[in-house]
Each structure stands twice: as C-alpha cells, then as structure tokens.
GROMACS .gro file of C-alpha atoms in nm:
model
  208
    1UNK     CA    1   1.334  -3.858  -0.010
    2UNK     CA    2   1.150  -3.533  -0.076
    3UNK     CA    3   1.094  -3.472  -0.445
    4UNK     CA    4   1.251  -3.151  -0.574
    5UNK     CA    5   1.022  -2.899  -0.740
    6UNK     CA    6   1.116  -2.770  -1.081
    7UNK     CA    7   1.115  -2.392  -1.131
    8UNK     CA    8   0.763  -2.374  -1.277
    9UNK     CA    9   0.626  -2.574  -0.984
   10UNK     CA   10   0.815  -2.348  -0.744
   11UNK     CA   11   0.656  -2.037  -0.892
   12UNK     CA   12   0.313  -2.185  -0.835
   13UNK     CA   13   0.398  -2.193  -0.464
   14UNK     CA   14   0.505  -1.829  -0.446
   15UNK     CA   15   0.239  -1.580  -0.345
   16UNK     CA   16   0.179  -1.262  -0.542
   17UNK     CA   17   0.152  -0.903  -0.426
   18UNK     CA   18   0.029  -0.610  -0.634
   19UNK     CA   19   0.111  -0.263  -0.501
   20UNK     CA   20  -0.077   0.062  -0.565
   21UNK     CA   21   0.118   0.386  -0.512
   22UNK     CA   22   0.098   0.753  -0.607
   23UNK     CA   23   0.434   0.907  -0.523
   24UNK     CA   24   0.788   0.852  -0.404
   25UNK     CA   25   0.744   0.485  -0.317
   26UNK     CA   26   0.925   0.447   0.016
   27UNK     CA   27   0.672   0.189   0.141
   28UNK     CA   28   0.693   0.010  -0.194
   29UNK     CA   29   1.072  -0.008  -0.155
   30UNK     CA   30   1.041  -0.128   0.205
   31UNK     CA   31   0.825  -0.415   0.079
   32UNK     CA   32   1.073  -0.497  -0.198
   33UNK     CA   33   1.358  -0.496   0.054
   34UNK     CA   34   1.168  -0.726   0.292
   35UNK     CA   35   1.106  -0.970   0.007
   36UNK     CA   36   1.472  -0.963  -0.093
   37UNK     CA   37   1.572  -1.038   0.268
   38UNK     CA   38   1.331  -1.333   0.282
   39UNK     CA   39   1.113  -1.166   0.543
   40UNK     CA   40   0.813  -1.178   0.308
   41UNK     CA   41   0.784  -1.501   0.112
   42UNK     CA   42   0.623  -1.353  -0.196
   43UNK     CA   43   0.694  -1.156  -0.509
   44UNK     CA   44   0.554  -0.826  -0.634
   45UNK     CA   45   0.399  -0.906  -0.970
   46UNK     CA   46   0.286  -0.553  -1.057
   47UNK     CA   47   0.259  -0.187  -0.962
   48UNK     CA   48  -0.044   0.029  -1.037
   49UNK     CA   49  -0.015   0.407  -1.021
   50UNK     CA   50  -0.247   0.692  -1.112
   51UNK     CA   51   0.037   0.922  -1.223
   52UNK     CA   52   0.329   0.902  -1.463
   53UNK     CA   53   0.669   1.060  -1.394
   54UNK     CA   54   0.674   0.959  -1.027
   55UNK     CA   55   0.965   0.801  -0.845
   56UNK     CA   56   0.790   0.478  -0.749
   57UNK     CA   57   0.782   0.384  -1.119
   58UNK     CA   58   1.161   0.414  -1.133
   59UNK     CA   59   1.184   0.192  -0.826
   60UNK     CA   60   0.970  -0.070  -1.000
   61UNK     CA   61   1.179  -0.059  -1.316
   62UNK     CA   62   1.503  -0.101  -1.120
   63UNK     CA   63   1.356  -0.413  -0.960
   64UNK     CA   64   1.212  -0.558  -1.282
   65UNK     CA   65   0.853  -0.515  -1.166
   66UNK     CA   66   0.587  -0.446  -1.433
   67UNK     CA   67   0.388  -0.126  -1.387
   68UNK     CA   68   0.088   0.046  -1.537
   69UNK     CA   69  -0.051   0.399  -1.504
   70UNK     CA   70  -0.430   0.403  -1.473
   71UNK     CA   71  -0.556   0.761  -1.454
   72UNK     CA   72  -0.931   0.780  -1.383
   73UNK     CA   73  -0.950   1.115  -1.562
   74UNK     CA   74  -0.896   0.933  -1.892
   75UNK     CA   75  -1.224   0.742  -1.862
   76UNK     CA   76  -1.571   0.879  -1.924
   77UNK     CA   77  -1.737   0.612  -1.709
   78UNK     CA   78  -1.625   0.486  -1.367
   79UNK     CA   79  -1.691   0.126  -1.468
   80UNK     CA   80  -1.447   0.159  -1.759
   81UNK     CA   81  -1.178   0.270  -1.516
   82UNK     CA   82  -1.255  -0.021  -1.283
   83UNK     CA   83  -1.251  -0.275  -1.567
   84UNK     CA   84  -0.905  -0.165  -1.681
   85UNK     CA   85  -0.783  -0.204  -1.324
   86UNK     CA   86  -0.944  -0.547  -1.294
   87UNK     CA   87  -0.781  -0.657  -1.619
   88UNK     CA   88  -0.436  -0.566  -1.488
   89UNK     CA   89  -0.503  -0.738  -1.157
   90UNK     CA   90  -0.626  -1.051  -1.331
   91UNK     CA   91  -0.299  -1.068  -1.523
   92UNK     CA   92  -0.088  -1.028  -1.208
   93UNK     CA   93  -0.300  -1.267  -0.994
   94UNK     CA   94  -0.253  -1.105  -0.652
   95UNK     CA   95  -0.304  -1.294  -0.330
   96UNK     CA   96  -0.293  -0.955  -0.160
   97UNK     CA   97  -0.316  -0.595  -0.283
   98UNK     CA   98  -0.119  -0.332  -0.091
   99UNK     CA   99  -0.206   0.038  -0.106
  100UNK     CA  100   0.126   0.203  -0.023
  101UNK     CA  101   0.069   0.575  -0.045
  102UNK     CA  102  -0.209   0.549  -0.302
  103UNK     CA  103  -0.418   0.866  -0.292
  104UNK     CA  104  -0.732   0.760  -0.478
  105UNK     CA  105  -1.034   0.563  -0.364
  106UNK     CA  106  -1.040   0.210  -0.506
  107UNK     CA  107  -1.346   0.152  -0.730
  108UNK     CA  108  -1.620  -0.055  -0.563
  109UNK     CA  109  -1.602  -0.317  -0.839
  110UNK     CA  110  -1.238  -0.379  -0.750
  111UNK     CA  111  -1.298  -0.377  -0.373
  112UNK     CA  112  -1.579  -0.629  -0.415
  113UNK     CA  113  -1.372  -0.852  -0.647
  114UNK     CA  114  -1.088  -0.865  -0.394
  115UNK     CA  115  -1.285  -0.832  -0.072
  116UNK     CA  116  -1.066  -0.885   0.234
  117UNK     CA  117  -0.750  -0.897   0.023
  118UNK     CA  118  -0.674  -0.523  -0.004
  119UNK     CA  119  -0.482  -0.346   0.272
  120UNK     CA  120  -0.387   0.020   0.314
  121UNK     CA  121  -0.140   0.208   0.531
  122UNK     CA  122  -0.269   0.540   0.665
  123UNK     CA  123  -0.059   0.803   0.851
  124UNK     CA  124  -0.274   0.838   1.160
  125UNK     CA  125  -0.411   0.629   1.444
  126UNK     CA  126  -0.743   0.540   1.288
  127UNK     CA  127  -1.025   0.618   1.332
  128UNK     CA  128  -0.874   0.962   1.396
  129UNK     CA  129  -0.798   1.186   1.097
  130UNK     CA  130  -0.951   0.964   0.835
  131UNK     CA  131  -1.150   1.014   0.519
  132UNK     CA  132  -1.123   1.218   0.203
  133UNK     CA  133  -0.865   1.495   0.227
  134UNK     CA  134  -0.675   1.342   0.518
  135UNK     CA  135  -0.342   1.241   0.369
  136UNK     CA  136   0.022   1.341   0.403
  137UNK     CA  137   0.093   1.668   0.581
  138UNK     CA  138  -0.279   1.744   0.609
  139UNK     CA  139  -0.306   1.462   0.862
  140UNK     CA  140  -0.004   1.573   1.061
  141UNK     CA  141  -0.112   1.937   1.068
  142UNK     CA  142  -0.452   1.828   1.200
  143UNK     CA  143  -0.273   1.634   1.474
  144UNK     CA  144  -0.092   1.954   1.575
  145UNK     CA  145  -0.401   2.171   1.550
  146UNK     CA  146  -0.582   1.941   1.791
  147UNK     CA  147  -0.296   1.927   2.040
  148UNK     CA  148  -0.262   1.551   2.021
  149UNK     CA  149   0.005   1.395   2.242
  150UNK     CA  150   0.056   1.095   2.016
  151UNK     CA  151  -0.009   0.988   1.661
  152UNK     CA  152   0.117   0.712   1.435
  153UNK     CA  153   0.014   0.492   1.146
  154UNK     CA  154  -0.242   0.221   1.082
  155UNK     CA  155  -0.267  -0.076   0.846
  156UNK     CA  156  -0.626  -0.173   0.775
  157UNK     CA  157  -0.837  -0.376   0.537
  158UNK     CA  158  -0.993  -0.168   0.260
  159UNK     CA  159  -1.368  -0.147   0.212
  160UNK     CA  160  -1.584   0.093   0.013
  161UNK     CA  161  -1.549   0.380   0.263
  162UNK     CA  162  -1.230   0.586   0.299
  163UNK     CA  163  -1.006   0.457   0.581
  164UNK     CA  164  -1.290   0.257   0.730
  165UNK     CA  165  -1.204  -0.114   0.715
  166UNK     CA  166  -1.097  -0.336   1.005
  167UNK     CA  167  -0.769  -0.236   1.169
  168UNK     CA  168  -0.488  -0.492   1.143
  169UNK     CA  169  -0.207  -0.311   1.325
  170UNK     CA  170  -0.094   0.030   1.450
  171UNK     CA  171   0.233   0.193   1.553
  172UNK     CA  172   0.253   0.505   1.769
  173UNK     CA  173   0.487   0.802   1.792
  174UNK     CA  174   0.500   1.083   2.048
  175UNK     CA  175   0.411   1.439   1.950
  176UNK     CA  176   0.652   1.692   2.099
  177UNK     CA  177   0.574   2.051   2.194
  178UNK     CA  178   0.775   2.219   1.920
  179UNK     CA  179   0.698   1.973   1.642
  180UNK     CA  180   0.609   2.080   1.290
  181UNK     CA  181   0.398   1.872   1.055
  182UNK     CA  182   0.720   1.780   0.876
  183UNK     CA  183   0.877   1.657   1.202
  184UNK     CA  184   0.580   1.432   1.268
  185UNK     CA  185   0.579   1.311   0.909
  186UNK     CA  186   0.939   1.188   0.938
  187UNK     CA  187   0.872   0.992   1.256
  188UNK     CA  188   0.546   0.844   1.129
  189UNK     CA  189   0.708   0.747   0.798
  190UNK     CA  190   0.983   0.561   0.984
  191UNK     CA  191   0.715   0.361   1.165
  192UNK     CA  192   0.531   0.294   0.838
  193UNK     CA  193   0.845   0.144   0.685
  194UNK     CA  194   0.862  -0.101   0.975
  195UNK     CA  195   0.493  -0.175   1.016
  196UNK     CA  196   0.377  -0.241   0.661
  197UNK     CA  197   0.626  -0.521   0.580
  198UNK     CA  198   0.550  -0.687   0.914
  199UNK     CA  199   0.176  -0.689   0.843
  200UNK     CA  200   0.224  -0.816   0.488
  201UNK     CA  201   0.448  -1.092   0.624
  202UNK     CA  202   0.192  -1.195   0.883
  203UNK     CA  203  -0.082  -1.212   0.620
  204UNK     CA  204   0.108  -1.392   0.348
  205UNK     CA  205   0.364  -1.615   0.517
  206UNK     CA  206   0.135  -1.906   0.589
  207UNK     CA  207   0.183  -2.253   0.436
  208UNK     CA  208   0.091  -2.275   0.066
   0.00000   0.00000   0.00000
C-alpha cells in the first residue's frame, strides 16, 4: 500500500513560483486561476513589484500571497537593489520566476543566480518590437506604423539583454485595417492570458 504523505511532506513536493509585475496583474491572476483549477501544479510563494498602490498587489492580498515592493530608485548602488531582490527570492525558493507585465530590467546578479529559470511574456512576436521602450501600447502602435498584418505575444527565457532570451512559445493575432493600438492590445492580451499559464504548466508540471 502506498504510504500517505503528511502535509509537511506534501509541501516539499509542491513547486514554487515567484511572479514579478508592475501593474494591473491580469497575467498574475490568470496564473493564480490556472493553479486553482489544477492546471499548474504549483503555488505562488511571492510577488515582487517595483510600485506600490497598483492593482496586482490587491490581487495578491486577496489570494493570501506575500508581496514586496522593491523600487530601484531607493538604492544608491545597483548591487544593493539586486541583493534585496535575491534575499526575497531566497525566502520564497522559486523553481521558476515569471515576469508578468514587469517593466524593469532584472539585475544581472539575479539573472545569473536563476539562469534559465526566469521567463517573461512580451506583447509582440519576438524578435520584432523588442528592447527598451517597447512595452504596452508603444509596441502595438509600432505594429500599426509598420503596417504589420499580424502580431501576437511571446514567452521567452530571460537573459541579460532586453527581450533577447530563447523563445519558448508564441501566439498570433491578425491586424485589421481599421485597428487602433487599443484594439490590438485587447486581442493580444487575450492571447497572453491563454499562453502564459500553458507555458508555465509545461515547464513545471514534470514529476517531482
């Protein structure tokens, strides 16, 4: 007969996710929902933001998820900022780190410490419309300005260059003649909410 695990032993089997976000938190919520449905066999052990008074923090509180605001402007040295981030991550022991609408570059010390374990979702079909300054409506307006016929979103592994790491998955949407940047944003966001949980599931749902 299979021996039952007690609760502490069970928790050792559960994989941990830490999420970074900078705004409303729709991708954060999509990940929470996928966990609650059993589609992702993990738990979110912490949320890191660079801003206070943003909606994603309220989402974390409603779901009992610890959160911390780490604003790089409060630190005189980049390494101090990175060390505070590393301390929080060490406490939350992530198997994977998910950048879900996080608008800052991750410090190299953190990228190196968690090499291959940090993923990001970006609102374009990388390598198009990538790099510093390409986020949100700026991406979608660039798509329109260049008369693209399709766009979408990409999940990729994070390295020390903006939007540069290996691509894990993409989802496409059509660009219509009379679209605005807001129109494209809505369709791309809908794809993001589907794609990110699927990628997280594929990465984390292996035997433990």
